[in-house]
Short mmCIF file of C-alpha atoms and ligand atoms in Angstrom, two decimals:
data_model
loop_
_atom_site.label_atom_id
_atom_site.label_comp_id
_atom_site.label_asym_id
_atom_site.label_seq_id
_atom_site.Cartn_x
_atom_site.Cartn_y
_atom_site.Cartn_z
CA MET A 162 -23.59 55.44 19.74
CA LYS A 163 -22.05 54.53 23.06
CA MET A 164 -23.49 56.20 26.12
CA LYS A 165 -21.09 58.65 27.76
CA ILE A 166 -20.41 57.64 31.35
CA LEU A 167 -17.67 59.06 33.52
CA VAL A 168 -16.64 59.23 37.13
CA THR A 169 -16.32 62.64 38.72
CA THR A 170 -15.14 63.68 42.16
CA GLN A 171 -16.50 67.21 41.93
CA SER A 172 -19.18 68.21 44.41
CA ILE A 173 -22.69 67.99 43.03
CA GLU A 174 -23.12 71.78 42.77
CA LYS A 175 -20.25 71.83 40.27
CA VAL A 176 -21.26 68.81 38.22
CA LYS A 177 -23.07 69.76 35.04
CA ALA A 178 -26.32 67.83 35.30
CA ASP A 179 -29.96 68.62 34.80
CA LEU A 180 -31.08 65.45 36.54
CA VAL A 181 -29.55 64.39 39.85
CA VAL A 182 -30.33 60.86 40.97
CA ALA A 183 -29.85 59.29 44.39
CA ILE A 184 -30.75 55.95 45.92
CA ASP A 185 -31.56 55.69 49.59
CA ASP A 186 -31.06 52.47 51.51
CA PRO A 187 -31.51 52.09 55.25
CA LYS A 188 -28.25 50.20 55.71
CA VAL A 189 -25.93 51.15 52.88
CA GLU A 190 -24.84 54.75 52.45
CA LEU A 191 -24.70 55.54 48.77
CA PHE A 192 -24.85 59.33 48.90
CA GLU A 193 -23.67 62.19 51.10
CA THR A 194 -26.07 64.92 52.23
CA GLY A 195 -24.31 68.21 53.10
CA SER A 196 -25.49 71.80 53.34
CA SER A 197 -26.18 72.76 49.72
CA PRO A 198 -29.86 73.03 48.68
CA ILE A 199 -29.62 69.60 47.09
CA GLY A 200 -27.83 68.25 50.15
CA LYS A 201 -30.64 69.51 52.34
CA ALA A 202 -33.28 68.05 50.07
CA LEU A 203 -31.47 64.72 50.20
CA ALA A 204 -31.39 64.76 53.98
CA GLU A 205 -35.07 65.55 54.03
CA ALA A 206 -35.85 62.78 51.57
CA ARG A 207 -33.87 60.33 53.67
CA LYS A 208 -35.85 61.37 56.75
CA THR A 209 -39.17 61.01 54.94
CA PHE A 210 -38.28 57.54 53.66
CA ARG A 211 -37.26 56.46 57.17
CA LYS A 212 -40.33 57.90 58.90
CA LYS A 213 -43.03 56.55 56.68
CA ASN A 214 -41.94 53.96 54.24
CA VAL A 215 -44.89 54.59 51.95
CA HIS A 216 -42.71 56.66 49.63
CA ARG A 217 -40.85 55.05 46.77
CA GLU A 218 -39.62 58.09 44.94
CA ILE A 219 -39.27 61.77 45.81
CA VAL A 220 -38.85 64.48 43.17
CA ARG A 221 -37.70 68.04 43.92
CA THR A 222 -36.93 70.74 41.42
CA PHE A 223 -34.35 73.46 41.80
CA GLU A 224 -33.43 76.29 39.44
CA SER A 225 -31.69 74.27 36.77
CA GLN A 226 -31.72 70.84 38.31
CA THR A 227 -34.23 68.17 39.15
CA LEU A 228 -33.51 65.76 41.97
CA VAL A 229 -35.04 62.32 42.11
CA VAL A 230 -34.43 60.05 45.07
CA TYR A 231 -35.43 56.39 45.06
CA SER A 232 -36.01 54.36 48.20
CA SER A 233 -34.86 50.74 48.26
CA THR A 234 -37.05 49.79 51.23
CA HIS A 235 -39.85 48.48 49.03
CA GLU A 236 -37.52 46.34 46.99
CA LYS A 237 -37.78 43.03 48.80
CA VAL A 238 -36.99 40.67 45.95
CA TYR A 239 -33.61 41.84 44.73
CA ASP A 240 -30.43 42.85 46.55
CA LEU A 241 -29.24 46.45 46.48
CA HIS A 242 -26.93 45.91 43.51
CA GLU A 243 -29.77 44.58 41.42
CA SER A 244 -32.26 47.21 42.63
CA SER A 245 -29.74 49.96 41.91
CA LYS A 246 -29.74 48.85 38.27
CA ILE A 247 -33.53 48.92 38.28
CA PHE A 248 -33.54 52.48 39.70
CA VAL A 249 -30.95 53.59 37.19
CA ALA A 250 -33.06 52.22 34.34
CA ARG A 251 -36.07 54.00 35.82
CA ALA A 252 -34.09 57.24 36.01
CA LEU A 253 -33.28 56.85 32.31
CA ALA A 254 -36.99 56.63 31.54
CA PHE A 255 -37.57 59.69 33.74
CA ALA A 256 -34.86 61.60 31.86
CA ALA A 257 -36.46 60.66 28.54
CA ASP A 258 -39.93 61.70 29.71
CA TYR A 259 -38.80 65.10 30.97
CA GLY A 260 -36.07 65.79 28.43
CA HIS A 261 -33.08 65.67 30.76
CA SER A 262 -29.86 64.91 28.95
CA LYS A 263 -27.20 65.15 31.65
CA VAL A 264 -27.70 62.73 34.49
CA ALA A 265 -25.63 62.64 37.67
CA LEU A 266 -25.87 59.66 40.01
CA LEU A 267 -24.74 60.31 43.56
CA LEU A 268 -22.35 57.63 44.79
CA ASP A 269 -20.36 59.85 47.12
CA GLY A 270 -21.50 58.12 50.32
CA ALA A 271 -19.31 55.84 52.42
CA ASN A 272 -20.34 52.77 50.36
CA GLY A 273 -20.98 54.57 47.09
CA SER A 274 -17.95 53.31 45.17
CA ASP A 275 -19.06 49.68 45.72
CA TYR A 276 -22.00 50.45 43.46
CA VAL A 277 -20.25 52.10 40.53
CA GLY A 278 -20.19 48.80 38.64
CA SER A 279 -23.85 48.02 39.13
CA ALA A 280 -24.82 51.59 38.25
CA THR A 281 -22.79 51.41 35.05
CA GLU A 282 -24.48 48.16 34.15
CA GLY A 283 -27.89 49.67 34.89
CA PHE A 284 -27.15 52.54 32.52
CA VAL A 285 -25.73 50.44 29.69
CA LEU A 286 -28.28 47.61 29.88
CA GLY A 287 -31.17 49.94 30.72
CA ASP A 288 -30.44 52.12 27.72
CA TYR A 289 -30.53 49.20 25.26
CA ARG A 290 -33.31 49.13 22.68
CA PHE A 291 -33.57 46.99 19.58
CA ASP A 292 -35.27 49.52 17.32
CA LYS A 293 -33.13 49.39 14.19
CA TYR A 294 -36.07 48.13 12.10
CA ARG A 295 -38.54 50.69 13.45
CA LYS A 296 -39.25 54.15 12.12
CA GLU A 297 -39.93 55.26 15.64
CA LYS A 298 -36.61 55.09 17.43
CA ARG A 299 -35.68 56.10 20.88
CA ALA A 300 -34.00 59.38 20.07
CA HIS A 301 -33.29 60.48 23.61
CA LYS A 302 -29.61 60.37 24.53
CA VAL A 303 -28.12 61.06 27.93
CA SER A 304 -24.63 61.42 29.31
CA VAL A 305 -23.91 60.24 32.82
CA SER A 306 -21.69 61.42 35.65
CA LEU A 307 -21.08 59.09 38.56
CA VAL A 308 -20.28 61.31 41.52
CA CYS A 309 -17.72 59.66 43.83
CA ARG A 310 -15.41 60.54 46.71
CA PRO A 311 -11.94 61.69 45.56
CA ALA A 312 -10.26 58.89 47.53
CA GLU A 313 -12.34 56.33 45.60
CA LEU A 314 -11.55 57.63 42.13
CA GLN A 315 -9.26 54.79 41.06
CA LYS A 316 -11.50 52.05 42.34
CA ALA A 317 -14.51 53.70 40.74
CA GLU A 318 -12.82 54.05 37.37
CA ARG A 319 -11.75 50.42 37.39
CA ALA A 320 -15.32 49.34 38.13
CA LEU A 321 -16.71 51.62 35.42
CA LEU A 322 -14.34 50.14 32.86
CA ARG A 323 -14.96 46.50 33.78
CA TYR A 324 -18.74 46.77 33.92
CA ARG A 325 -18.89 48.85 30.79
CA VAL A 326 -17.00 46.19 28.83
CA VAL A 327 -19.20 43.37 30.13
CA SER A 328 -22.48 45.26 29.71
CA GLU A 329 -21.65 46.24 26.14
CA GLU A 330 -20.93 42.62 25.36
CA VAL A 331 -24.23 41.63 26.96
CA ASN A 332 -25.85 44.06 24.55
CA ARG A 333 -23.97 42.50 21.66
CA ALA A 334 -25.42 39.11 22.62
CA ARG A 335 -28.87 40.72 22.84
CA ASP A 336 -28.50 42.08 19.31
CA LEU A 337 -27.63 38.64 17.96
CA VAL A 338 -30.67 37.07 19.61
CA ASN A 339 -33.03 39.88 18.61
CA GLU A 340 -31.94 39.83 14.96
CA PRO A 341 -34.25 37.74 12.78
CA GLY A 342 -33.24 34.30 11.57
CA ASP A 343 -32.72 35.51 8.00
CA ARG A 344 -30.00 37.90 9.18
CA VAL A 345 -28.06 35.62 11.47
CA TYR A 346 -27.03 32.19 10.25
CA PRO A 347 -24.05 29.97 11.06
CA LYS A 348 -21.74 31.90 8.72
CA THR A 349 -22.76 35.17 10.39
CA LEU A 350 -21.68 33.80 13.75
CA ALA A 351 -18.42 32.56 12.26
CA ALA A 352 -17.70 35.97 10.69
CA LEU A 353 -18.40 37.69 13.99
CA ALA A 354 -16.16 35.22 15.82
CA ARG A 355 -13.34 36.06 13.41
CA LYS A 356 -13.89 39.76 14.02
CA ILE A 357 -13.84 39.25 17.80
CA ALA A 358 -10.68 37.15 17.48
CA ARG A 359 -8.92 39.83 15.44
CA ALA A 360 -9.90 42.63 17.79
CA GLY A 361 -9.02 40.71 20.95
CA LYS A 362 -6.02 38.71 19.67
CA LEU A 363 -7.76 35.40 20.26
CA GLY A 364 -6.94 32.19 18.48
CA ALA A 365 -9.72 31.15 16.12
CA THR A 366 -10.65 27.99 14.23
CA ILE A 367 -13.77 27.57 12.14
CA VAL A 368 -14.58 24.07 10.94
CA SER A 369 -17.08 23.97 8.07
CA GLY A 370 -18.00 22.24 4.81
CA ALA A 371 -16.25 18.97 3.98
CA GLN A 372 -13.98 19.39 7.01
CA LEU A 373 -16.95 18.92 9.34
CA GLU A 374 -17.63 15.50 7.81
CA LYS A 375 -13.98 14.58 7.63
CA GLN A 376 -13.33 15.44 11.26
CA GLY A 377 -16.41 13.57 12.39
CA TYR A 378 -18.72 16.36 13.51
CA THR A 379 -21.71 14.18 12.79
CA GLY A 380 -24.19 15.97 15.06
CA LEU A 381 -23.70 19.29 13.28
CA VAL A 382 -23.85 17.62 9.89
CA ALA A 383 -27.06 15.74 10.74
CA VAL A 384 -28.87 18.76 12.15
CA GLY A 385 -27.62 21.13 9.46
CA LYS A 386 -28.60 18.92 6.51
CA GLY A 387 -32.06 20.41 6.01
CA SER A 388 -30.91 24.01 5.74
CA LEU A 389 -29.57 26.12 2.89
CA TYR A 390 -27.18 27.64 5.38
CA ALA A 391 -24.34 25.29 6.17
CA PRO A 392 -23.42 24.44 9.76
CA CYS A 393 -20.05 25.17 11.35
CA LEU A 394 -18.08 24.73 14.53
CA ILE A 395 -16.49 27.84 15.95
CA VAL A 396 -13.54 27.80 18.35
CA LEU A 397 -12.09 30.90 20.03
CA ARG A 398 -9.07 30.66 22.33
CA TYR A 399 -7.99 33.08 25.02
CA ARG A 400 -4.70 32.33 26.77
CA PRO A 401 -3.44 34.31 29.78
CA ALA A 402 0.09 35.74 29.90
CA LYS A 403 1.08 33.18 32.53
CA LYS A 404 0.11 29.59 31.75
CA SER A 405 -2.82 28.53 33.93
CA LYS A 406 -3.40 25.19 35.65
CA HIS A 407 -7.07 25.11 34.72
CA HIS A 408 -8.64 25.47 31.33
CA LEU A 409 -12.25 26.55 31.07
CA ALA A 410 -14.32 25.73 27.98
CA LEU A 411 -17.52 27.66 27.32
CA VAL A 412 -19.71 25.68 24.98
CA GLY A 413 -22.73 27.28 23.30
CA LYS A 414 -25.72 25.98 21.36
CA GLY A 415 -25.86 28.07 18.20
CA ILE A 416 -29.06 27.06 16.40
CA THR A 417 -29.68 30.19 14.36
CA PHE A 418 -33.29 29.17 13.78
CA ASP A 419 -35.08 26.16 15.19
CA THR A 420 -38.17 25.22 13.19
CA GLY A 421 -38.07 21.80 14.82
CA GLY A 422 -37.08 20.23 11.49
CA ILE A 423 -39.28 17.42 10.23
CA SER A 424 -40.72 17.16 13.76
CA ILE A 425 -41.88 20.70 13.07
CA LYS A 426 -42.94 23.07 15.85
CA PRO A 427 -46.40 24.64 16.09
CA ALA A 428 -46.69 28.17 14.67
CA GLU A 429 -47.39 29.96 17.92
CA GLY A 430 -44.25 31.45 19.35
CA MET A 431 -42.01 29.81 16.77
CA TRP A 432 -40.54 33.22 15.99
CA THR A 433 -38.72 33.17 19.33
CA MET A 434 -36.58 30.39 17.89
CA LYS A 435 -34.62 33.08 16.05
CA GLY A 436 -32.91 33.23 19.43
CA ASP A 437 -32.08 29.54 19.68
CA MET A 438 -28.45 30.59 19.33
CA ALA A 439 -28.62 32.54 22.61
CA GLY A 440 -26.14 30.15 24.20
CA GLY A 441 -23.70 30.62 21.34
CA ALA A 442 -24.22 34.38 21.45
CA ALA A 443 -23.45 34.38 25.18
CA VAL A 444 -20.22 32.46 24.53
CA LEU A 445 -19.14 34.82 21.71
CA ALA A 446 -19.88 37.91 23.77
CA ALA A 447 -18.21 36.48 26.88
CA MET A 448 -15.08 35.65 24.84
CA ALA A 449 -14.99 39.22 23.54
CA ALA A 450 -15.21 40.57 27.09
CA ILE A 451 -12.63 38.07 28.34
CA ALA A 452 -10.23 39.14 25.59
CA LYS A 453 -10.46 42.68 26.94
CA LEU A 454 -10.44 41.93 30.67
CA LYS A 455 -7.69 39.29 30.53
CA PRO A 456 -8.47 36.95 33.43
CA LYS A 457 -5.76 34.55 34.67
CA VAL A 458 -7.30 31.36 33.30
CA ALA A 459 -7.22 29.84 29.80
CA VAL A 460 -10.68 30.05 28.24
CA THR A 461 -11.84 28.40 25.03
CA GLY A 462 -15.20 29.28 23.53
CA ILE A 463 -16.84 26.64 21.33
CA ILE A 464 -20.04 27.22 19.39
CA ALA A 465 -21.97 24.59 17.48
CA ALA A 466 -23.79 26.60 14.81
CA ALA A 467 -26.51 25.22 12.52
CA GLU A 468 -30.02 25.95 11.34
CA ASN A 469 -32.70 23.34 12.03
CA PHE A 470 -34.93 23.20 8.95
CA PRO A 471 -37.21 20.69 7.27
CA GLY A 472 -36.59 19.93 3.60
CA PRO A 473 -35.74 17.11 1.21
CA LYS A 474 -32.29 16.69 2.72
CA ALA A 475 -33.31 17.08 6.35
CA GLN A 476 -32.70 14.30 8.83
CA ARG A 477 -35.73 12.13 9.52
CA PRO A 478 -37.13 10.81 12.75
CA GLY A 479 -35.59 7.35 13.12
CA ASP A 480 -32.29 8.31 11.50
CA ILE A 481 -29.24 7.11 13.39
CA PHE A 482 -25.92 8.88 13.59
CA ILE A 483 -22.68 7.97 15.28
CA ALA A 484 -21.51 10.81 17.48
CA LYS A 485 -17.89 11.93 17.64
CA ASN A 486 -17.26 9.88 20.78
CA GLY A 487 -18.49 6.72 19.06
CA LYS A 488 -21.94 6.44 20.63
CA SER A 489 -24.86 5.90 18.26
CA VAL A 490 -27.97 8.06 18.60
CA MET A 491 -31.41 7.51 17.16
CA VAL A 492 -33.08 10.78 16.29
CA ASP A 493 -36.56 10.09 17.65
CA ASN A 494 -37.48 13.79 17.42
CA THR A 495 -35.65 16.22 15.14
CA ASP A 496 -36.72 19.10 17.39
CA ALA A 497 -34.35 17.86 20.10
CA GLU A 498 -31.50 19.13 17.93
CA GLY A 499 -29.57 21.23 20.44
CA ARG A 500 -28.25 18.19 22.25
CA LEU A 501 -27.17 16.67 18.93
CA VAL A 502 -24.98 19.58 17.90
CA LEU A 503 -23.67 19.82 21.45
CA THR A 504 -22.27 16.28 21.25
CA ASP A 505 -19.73 17.69 18.79
CA ALA A 506 -18.94 20.82 20.78
CA LEU A 507 -18.41 18.80 23.97
CA ALA A 508 -16.11 16.41 22.12
CA ARG A 509 -14.15 19.37 20.82
CA ALA A 510 -13.81 20.76 24.36
CA GLY A 511 -12.12 17.48 25.24
CA GLU A 512 -9.79 17.72 22.25
CA GLU A 513 -8.92 21.25 23.31
CA LYS A 514 -7.96 19.74 26.68
CA ALA A 515 -10.40 21.69 28.82
CA THR A 516 -10.42 20.77 32.52
CA HIS A 517 -13.73 22.54 33.18
CA ILE A 518 -16.60 22.66 30.70
CA VAL A 519 -19.69 24.83 31.02
CA ASP A 520 -22.24 24.50 28.25
CA VAL A 521 -25.10 26.94 27.76
CA ALA A 522 -28.17 26.28 25.65
CA THR A 523 -31.79 27.18 25.08
CA LEU A 524 -32.31 23.47 25.37
CA THR A 525 -35.78 22.55 26.63
CA GLY A 526 -39.30 23.86 27.02
CA ALA A 527 -39.41 21.64 30.10
CA VAL A 528 -37.01 23.86 32.03
CA VAL A 529 -39.28 26.85 31.35
CA ARG A 530 -42.24 24.96 32.79
CA ALA A 531 -40.18 24.01 35.85
CA LEU A 532 -38.45 27.31 36.62
CA GLY A 533 -40.20 30.04 34.63
CA THR A 534 -38.51 32.89 32.82
CA SER A 535 -36.44 34.47 35.61
CA VAL A 536 -34.25 31.52 36.47
CA ALA A 537 -32.10 29.18 34.39
CA GLY A 538 -31.60 25.50 35.13
CA ILE A 539 -28.19 24.12 35.99
CA MET A 540 -26.96 20.53 36.15
CA GLY A 541 -23.50 19.04 36.34
CA ASN A 542 -21.10 16.34 37.43
CA ASP A 543 -19.13 18.44 39.91
CA PRO A 544 -20.80 20.20 42.86
CA ASP A 545 -17.97 22.74 43.20
CA LEU A 546 -18.23 23.84 39.58
CA VAL A 547 -22.02 24.04 39.80
CA ARG A 548 -21.70 26.12 42.96
CA ALA A 549 -19.10 28.38 41.33
CA VAL A 550 -21.44 29.06 38.39
CA ILE A 551 -24.41 29.73 40.66
CA ASP A 552 -22.34 32.14 42.77
CA ALA A 553 -20.89 33.89 39.72
CA GLY A 554 -24.39 34.46 38.35
CA ALA A 555 -25.80 35.56 41.72
CA ARG A 556 -23.21 38.33 41.94
CA HIS A 557 -24.62 39.87 38.76
CA GLY A 558 -28.34 39.16 38.87
CA GLU A 559 -28.38 35.95 36.81
CA ALA A 560 -30.11 33.19 38.79
CA TYR A 561 -29.63 29.44 38.38
CA TRP A 562 -31.42 26.63 40.14
CA GLU A 563 -29.90 23.18 40.22
CA LEU A 564 -31.86 20.24 38.85
CA PRO A 565 -30.73 16.73 39.77
CA LEU A 566 -29.22 14.41 37.16
CA ILE A 567 -31.25 11.48 38.47
CA ALA A 568 -29.29 8.36 37.45
CA GLU A 569 -32.42 6.24 37.30
CA TYR A 570 -33.78 8.40 34.47
CA ARG A 571 -30.85 7.49 32.24
CA GLU A 572 -33.03 4.53 31.30
CA LEU A 573 -35.53 6.84 29.63
CA LEU A 574 -32.95 7.44 26.91
CA LYS A 575 -32.69 3.78 25.93
CA SER A 576 -33.42 2.72 22.37
CA PRO A 577 -33.58 -0.71 20.77
CA TYR A 578 -31.92 0.74 17.66
CA ALA A 579 -28.98 2.70 19.02
CA ASP A 580 -26.94 3.35 22.15
CA LEU A 581 -29.17 6.32 22.93
CA ASN A 582 -32.49 7.81 21.95
CA ASN A 583 -32.36 11.59 21.56
CA ILE A 584 -35.45 12.23 23.70
CA GLY A 585 -36.53 10.85 27.05
CA GLY A 586 -40.31 10.90 26.89
CA LYS A 587 -42.98 12.98 28.59
CA PHE A 588 -41.51 13.71 32.00
CA ALA A 589 -38.46 15.49 33.42
CA GLY A 590 -37.48 16.81 30.00
CA ALA A 591 -34.83 19.21 31.27
CA ILE A 592 -33.17 16.43 33.26
CA THR A 593 -33.22 13.83 30.48
CA ALA A 594 -31.66 16.46 28.20
CA GLY A 595 -28.92 16.95 30.82
CA LEU A 596 -28.45 13.19 31.11
CA PHE A 597 -28.15 12.96 27.34
CA LEU A 598 -25.41 15.61 27.31
CA GLN A 599 -23.61 13.86 30.16
CA GLU A 600 -23.04 10.90 27.85
CA PHE A 601 -20.87 13.16 25.68
CA VAL A 602 -18.81 14.90 28.34
CA PRO A 603 -15.16 14.02 27.75
CA ASP A 604 -13.61 11.66 30.33
CA GLY A 605 -12.23 13.43 33.37
CA ALA A 606 -13.69 16.85 32.61
CA LEU A 607 -15.66 18.73 35.25
CA TRP A 608 -18.89 19.83 33.65
CA ALA A 609 -21.91 22.05 34.19
CA HIS A 610 -24.85 22.53 31.85
CA LEU A 611 -26.95 25.71 31.80
CA ASP A 612 -30.42 25.53 30.29
CA ILE A 613 -31.37 29.15 29.59
CA ALA A 614 -34.58 28.48 27.63
CA GLY A 615 -36.51 30.52 30.26
CA PRO A 616 -34.65 33.83 30.57
CA PHE A 617 -33.01 34.19 27.12
CA ILE A 618 -35.90 36.28 25.77
CA LEU A 619 -38.70 38.20 27.48
CA GLU A 620 -42.23 38.89 26.38
CA LYS A 621 -42.55 41.80 28.77
CA LYS A 622 -40.04 44.00 30.52
CA TRP A 623 -38.19 42.61 33.52
CA LYS A 624 -35.96 44.47 35.95
CA TYR A 625 -33.83 46.76 33.72
CA TYR A 626 -34.48 44.76 30.56
CA PRO A 627 -37.14 45.86 28.06
CA GLU A 628 -38.92 43.02 26.23
CA GLY A 629 -36.68 40.97 23.97
CA ALA A 630 -33.31 39.33 24.43
CA THR A 631 -31.46 39.51 27.75
CA GLY A 632 -27.99 38.27 26.84
CA PHE A 633 -28.35 35.85 29.73
CA GLY A 634 -25.14 34.05 30.67
CA VAL A 635 -22.56 36.60 29.53
CA LYS A 636 -22.22 38.17 32.98
CA THR A 637 -21.98 34.74 34.61
CA PHE A 638 -19.26 33.58 32.24
CA VAL A 639 -17.06 36.63 32.65
CA GLU A 640 -17.33 36.45 36.44
CA LEU A 641 -16.67 32.70 36.38
CA ALA A 642 -13.50 33.18 34.33
CA GLU A 643 -12.34 35.94 36.67
CA SER A 644 -13.03 33.76 39.72
CA PHE A 645 -10.66 30.98 38.63
N1 BES B 781 -34.94 25.21 21.25
C1 BES B 781 -35.86 24.28 21.80
C2 BES B 781 -36.13 24.49 23.28
C3 BES B 781 -36.80 25.77 23.67
C4 BES B 781 -38.16 25.81 23.89
C5 BES B 781 -36.07 26.91 23.89
C6 BES B 781 -38.75 26.99 24.30
C7 BES B 781 -36.67 28.09 24.29
C8 BES B 781 -38.01 28.12 24.51
C9 BES B 781 -35.33 22.85 21.65
O1 BES B 781 -34.55 22.61 20.53
C10 BES B 781 -36.52 21.97 21.58
O2 BES B 781 -37.25 22.09 20.65
N2 BES B 781 -36.69 21.12 22.58
C11 BES B 781 -37.79 20.24 22.64
C12 BES B 781 -37.30 18.89 23.08
C13 BES B 781 -38.31 17.81 22.98
C14 BES B 781 -38.57 17.47 21.54
C15 BES B 781 -37.80 16.61 23.73
C16 BES B 781 -38.79 20.80 23.64
O3 BES B 781 -38.38 21.30 24.68
O4 BES B 781 -39.98 20.74 23.37
ZN1 ZN B 782 -35.71 22.10 18.83
ZN1 ZN B 783 -33.54 24.28 19.76
#
């Protein structure tokens, strides 16, 4: 069930809430103090935080209400938007621990309405749990009031709506990644895409079966050969009311389970490869949000969906296939399958006439070694597009760090048997993967590649995310589309 969140302009004494939450920042005024008992307690808390910054959290109880005030002064890593989400998630845990069911967040200060969006996101993302397969579920439910100034009502409601849509779609992507590989296969993604298209009036094309072969989607066919579950290419089209000059394609790797194929992976941690479609999930979810938010730019979502399995029909190391753009590829390692299916999706982006292409993929273990789990890698052929993606992510707490597409390393992809080898050897694995993809970017298209192998799933909780899938990329994509 959806969490109830609404904006109210009533004073806090009138708002029905058993838990009142406030965030204190030395520079940004999120809440108002005033002369009520709570107002006085807030003023006192603010003074205490300012005097000795040893305090992180102050709790006061009144007759029927508990007040908890968080101080942002200790939060040196994240900006106030990001730390607000962290505090909101913490307040949700507090409410669960003490049985509060009606939470009010005070955003009635001079800058309060600027934080309605982040607060909403903190509530929706912070409340997410993937416990459908557990007997022990999180039963605690809360409803939320965001207390704002009357003059800010419209702005606040717009922010609530926008962030609610995006955050719920982030959670949809998280569900897809968290679901086991025997519940989500290429057809599942295609069915969901159709559902999203119907609900959001998007154009949809699914290429599967004999059509994949006929239309030359050789990467998908090669990778999908070993699996019982057939591969498919999914295309979703959003078009704005007024024709736009630019056309953005979001391209996602949708490997619903990556065993490695014949070049099979070791057992440890292989289960996380149920989420090797995190890029595709981010594209699907972003398209669903875009359909609702209606940005001014044309956006096409393309997902290359397949399962990478060993078996009698699986591709072998040494096999050679001719990609859609005519280049031949020797499959040195069947575990480097993401880049193979992406050759098809990139080609399709060209056929769809995209001017800007951003692909997103859990592509390499190498990027995780380079950047860890909090930051995704980004590469591209256009500095402005790369910058735009980095900025879009930064506005919502999704961090990207650019890796260079070192031209010299193109040589590492040489093969005596084909135009390209599908792996580049021991070093710079994230970069050689990027260089491989670059060979399949349609002529003239501006392109950026996001390698989200680090942050797509978490082993322990991080910021406002519990362990598990993060839905990384959805927030970036929606913001990027809106920024065009
Ligand atoms: N899906 C994996 C990459 C991956 C690894 C994602 C860890 C998330 C966490 C990808 O298909 C893969 O197996 N890549 C290989 C490439 C190698 C064979 C060149 C890798 O990174 O080891
Ligand atoms: Zn792989
Ligand atoms: Zn993979």
